[in-house]
Amino acid sequence: GAGVSQSPSNKVTEKGKDVELRCDPISGHTALYWYRQRLGQGLEFLIYFQGNSAPDKSGLPSDRFSAERTGESVSTLTIQRTQQEDSAVYLCASSRQGASYEQYFGPGTRLTVT
Amino acid sequence: DQQVKQNSPSLSVQEGRISILNCDYTNSMFDYFLWYKKYPAEGPTFLISISSIKDKNEDGRFTVFLNKSAKHLSLHIVPSQPGDSAVYFCAARGWSGAGSYQLTFGKGTKLSVIP
């Protein structure tokens, strides 16, 4: 079946602009996660959605970051007033309910803020 | 502070030999440990996991060992193949305190298998 897809694959934006990143999880996966990977670093948790429950936003680095998910489908991660330190690969993952130990990742969106 | 550490940024191994990738952690409350493999321009791929109540899990050429007293886990690949060349991330699952489990990742080890 289809895996996790993300768009765009690459995004170059000017400092101060807003960007929106999209994630399509695996069908039937109720859990969805966003991570950030800066150059030479590990994956950094940003936000978690589980079904219709309130999301766990504990990893969002600032109030410029927000994310939405409609039901158990597509999610968008929005970064407002982008800064150069926001440059990273943004990865989305999904998993079955109760199986957060087995997450399936998309290919990521490489964001470059100039 | 880094709760999951992979102290070797890179490792080179001859084809057919054993590859051993190491990972240390500090949080004794982690309940699952995982290894992910990542090729360039792709997302990480789940490889193998182990529950904190076990000390070994095997899947084909991949075996993960967990030493809870030392807070150390390792991934063994036997025999190593050129297609195993990738970045390997160690991850650990813990309760976030905000209503969900979270994975905490190490920085990765780049494995190169030399033909």
Coordinates of C-alpha atoms in Angstrom, one line a residue:
Chain A
G1 CA 0.0 0.0 0.0
A2 CA 1.0 3.7 -0.2
G3 CA 3.4 5.0 2.4
V4 CA 3.5 8.3 4.0
S5 CA 3.8 11.2 1.5
Q6 CA 4.9 14.7 2.1
S7 CA 4.9 17.8 -0.1
P8 CA 6.7 19.8 -1.2
S9 CA 9.9 17.8 -1.2
N10 CA 12.0 21.0 -1.2
K11 CA 11.1 24.5 -0.2
V12 CA 13.2 27.6 -0.3
T13 CA 11.8 30.7 1.3
E14 CA 12.9 34.1 2.3
K15 CA 13.3 35.0 6.0
G16 CA 10.0 36.4 7.4
K17 CA 7.7 34.5 5.0
D18 CA 5.2 31.9 6.1
V19 CA 5.4 28.3 4.9
E20 CA 3.0 25.4 4.9
L21 CA 4.1 21.7 4.8
R22 CA 1.8 18.9 4.1
C23 CA 1.7 15.2 5.2
D24 CA -0.5 12.4 4.0
P25 CA -0.3 9.5 6.5
I26 CA -0.8 5.8 5.7
S27 CA -4.5 5.0 5.4
G28 CA -5.8 3.6 8.6
H29 CA -3.0 5.0 10.8
T30 CA -4.7 7.1 13.5
A31 CA -1.5 8.6 14.9
L32 CA 0.6 11.2 13.1
Y33 CA 3.8 12.8 14.2
W34 CA 6.0 15.7 13.0
Y35 CA 9.7 15.8 13.5
R36 CA 12.5 18.2 12.6
Q37 CA 16.0 17.2 11.7
R38 CA 18.7 19.9 11.6
L39 CA 22.0 19.2 9.9
G40 CA 24.0 16.7 11.8
Q41 CA 21.4 16.2 14.5
G42 CA 18.9 13.5 15.4
L43 CA 15.2 13.8 14.9
E44 CA 13.5 16.3 17.1
F45 CA 9.8 15.7 18.1
L46 CA 7.5 18.6 17.3
I47 CA 3.8 17.5 17.6
Y48 CA 1.6 14.4 17.8
F49 CA -2.0 13.8 16.7
Q50 CA -4.0 10.8 17.8
G51 CA -7.5 10.5 16.3
N52 CA -9.7 13.3 17.5
S53 CA -7.9 13.8 20.8
A54 CA -6.2 17.1 21.6
P55 CA -2.7 17.1 20.0
D56 CA 0.5 16.9 22.1
K57 CA 2.2 20.1 21.1
S58 CA 5.0 19.8 23.7
G59 CA 7.8 19.7 21.1
L60 CA 6.9 22.9 19.2
P61 CA 9.9 25.2 19.5
S62 CA 8.0 28.5 19.4
D63 CA 4.5 30.0 18.8
R64 CA 5.5 30.5 15.2
F65 CA 5.0 26.8 14.7
S66 CA 1.5 25.3 14.5
A67 CA -0.1 22.2 13.0
E68 CA -3.5 21.0 12.1
R69 CA -5.0 17.6 11.2
T70 CA -8.5 17.0 10.0
G71 CA -9.8 13.7 11.5
E72 CA -7.4 10.9 10.7
S73 CA -6.2 12.3 7.3
V74 CA -3.9 15.0 6.1
S75 CA -1.9 17.2 8.3
T76 CA -0.3 20.6 7.7
L77 CA 2.6 22.1 9.6
T78 CA 2.8 25.9 9.4
I79 CA 5.8 28.0 10.2
Q80 CA 5.1 31.7 10.4
R81 CA 7.7 34.5 10.0
T82 CA 10.4 31.9 9.1
Q83 CA 13.9 32.4 10.5
Q84 CA 17.2 30.9 9.2
E85 CA 17.4 28.6 12.2
D86 CA 14.1 27.0 10.9
S87 CA 16.1 25.5 8.0
A88 CA 15.9 21.7 8.4
V89 CA 14.3 18.6 7.0
Y90 CA 10.7 18.3 8.4
L91 CA 9.6 14.7 8.7
C92 CA 6.1 13.3 9.2
A93 CA 5.4 9.8 10.5
S94 CA 2.3 7.8 11.2
S95 CA 1.5 4.7 13.1
R96 CA -1.4 2.5 14.1
Q97 CA -3.1 3.3 17.4
G98 CA -1.1 2.0 20.3
A99 CA 1.9 1.2 18.1
S100 CA 4.0 4.4 18.6
Y101 CA 7.0 2.1 18.8
E102 CA 6.6 1.4 15.1
Q103 CA 6.3 4.6 13.1
Y104 CA 6.5 4.9 9.4
F105 CA 8.2 8.0 8.0
G106 CA 7.6 10.0 4.9
P107 CA 10.6 11.3 2.8
G108 CA 10.6 14.7 4.4
T109 CA 10.4 18.3 3.2
R110 CA 13.8 20.1 3.1
L111 CA 13.2 23.7 4.1
T112 CA 15.8 26.3 3.4
V113 CA 15.3 29.8 4.7
T114 CA 17.5 32.4 3.0
Chain B
D1 CA 20.7 17.2 27.6
Q2 CA 20.9 14.3 25.2
Q3 CA 18.9 11.3 26.5
V4 CA 19.9 9.0 23.6
K5 CA 23.5 9.0 22.5
Q6 CA 25.2 7.4 19.5
N7 CA 28.9 8.2 20.1
S8 CA 30.2 6.9 16.8
P9 CA 29.3 9.2 13.9
S10 CA 30.6 6.7 11.4
L11 CA 31.6 3.1 11.0
S12 CA 33.2 1.2 8.2
V13 CA 33.0 -2.6 7.9
Q14 CA 34.1 -5.1 5.3
E15 CA 31.3 -7.0 3.4
G16 CA 30.5 -10.3 5.1
R17 CA 31.7 -9.2 8.5
I18 CA 29.7 -8.1 11.6
S19 CA 28.6 -4.5 12.0
I20 CA 28.0 -3.4 15.6
L21 CA 26.2 -0.1 16.2
N22 CA 26.0 1.2 19.7
C23 CA 23.6 3.4 21.6
D24 CA 23.5 4.7 25.2
Y25 CA 20.6 6.3 27.0
T26 CA 20.0 8.0 30.3
N27 CA 16.3 7.8 31.0
S28 CA 15.4 4.5 32.8
M29 CA 11.7 5.1 32.1
F30 CA 12.1 4.4 28.4
D31 CA 10.0 1.3 27.6
Y32 CA 10.8 0.5 24.0
F33 CA 14.0 0.9 22.0
L34 CA 14.1 1.0 18.2
W35 CA 16.5 1.2 15.3
Y36 CA 15.8 3.1 12.1
K37 CA 17.7 3.0 8.9
K38 CA 17.9 6.1 6.6
Y39 CA 19.1 6.4 3.1
P40 CA 19.9 9.8 1.6
A41 CA 16.8 11.8 0.6
E42 CA 14.5 9.3 2.1
G43 CA 12.7 9.1 5.5
P44 CA 13.9 6.7 8.2
T45 CA 12.7 3.1 7.8
F46 CA 11.8 1.1 10.9
L47 CA 14.2 -1.8 11.3
I48 CA 13.8 -3.6 14.6
S49 CA 12.6 -2.9 18.1
I50 CA 13.0 -4.3 21.6
S51 CA 10.9 -4.0 24.7
S52 CA 12.6 -2.9 27.9
I53 CA 11.6 -6.2 29.5
K54 CA 13.7 -8.2 27.0
D55 CA 17.4 -8.4 26.4
K56 CA 17.5 -9.7 22.8
N57 CA 15.4 -9.5 19.7
E58 CA 16.4 -11.1 16.4
D59 CA 15.1 -10.6 12.9
G60 CA 17.1 -12.2 10.1
R61 CA 20.5 -10.7 9.9
F62 CA 19.6 -8.0 12.5
T63 CA 19.8 -8.5 16.3
V64 CA 19.3 -5.9 19.0
F65 CA 20.7 -6.4 22.4
L66 CA 19.6 -4.5 25.5
N67 CA 21.7 -4.1 28.7
K68 CA 19.4 -2.2 31.1
S69 CA 21.9 -2.1 33.9
A70 CA 24.4 -0.3 31.6
K71 CA 21.6 1.6 29.8
H72 CA 23.1 0.4 26.6
L73 CA 21.8 -1.2 23.4
S74 CA 23.5 -2.4 20.3
L75 CA 22.5 -3.5 16.8
H76 CA 24.4 -6.4 15.2
I77 CA 24.2 -6.9 11.5
V78 CA 25.6 -10.3 10.3
P79 CA 26.7 -10.7 7.6
S80 CA 27.0 -7.1 6.5
Q81 CA 26.1 -6.3 2.9
P82 CA 26.8 -3.2 0.8
G83 CA 23.1 -2.4 0.7
D84 CA 23.2 -1.9 4.5
S85 CA 25.2 1.2 4.0
A86 CA 23.0 4.0 5.5
V87 CA 22.6 6.1 8.6
Y88 CA 21.3 4.2 11.5
F89 CA 19.3 6.0 14.2
C90 CA 18.7 4.6 17.7
A91 CA 15.5 5.8 19.3
A92 CA 13.8 5.2 22.6
R93 CA 10.1 5.6 23.6
G94 CA 9.1 7.4 26.7
W95 CA 6.0 9.2 28.1
S96 CA 6.0 12.8 27.2
G97 CA 4.0 14.0 30.2
A98 CA 1.7 15.8 27.8
G99 CA -0.5 12.8 27.0
S100 CA 1.5 10.7 24.6
Y101 CA 4.5 8.6 24.0
Q102 CA 7.4 10.2 22.2
L103 CA 10.4 8.8 20.5
T104 CA 13.8 10.4 21.4
F105 CA 16.4 9.9 18.7
G106 CA 20.2 9.7 18.7
K107 CA 22.2 11.7 16.1
G108 CA 22.8 8.6 14.0
T109 CA 25.8 6.5 12.9
K110 CA 26.7 6.3 9.3
L111 CA 27.6 2.8 8.3
S112 CA 29.6 2.1 5.2
V113 CA 29.9 -1.6 4.1
I114 CA 32.9 -2.0 1.8
P115 CA 32.6 -4.6 -0.9

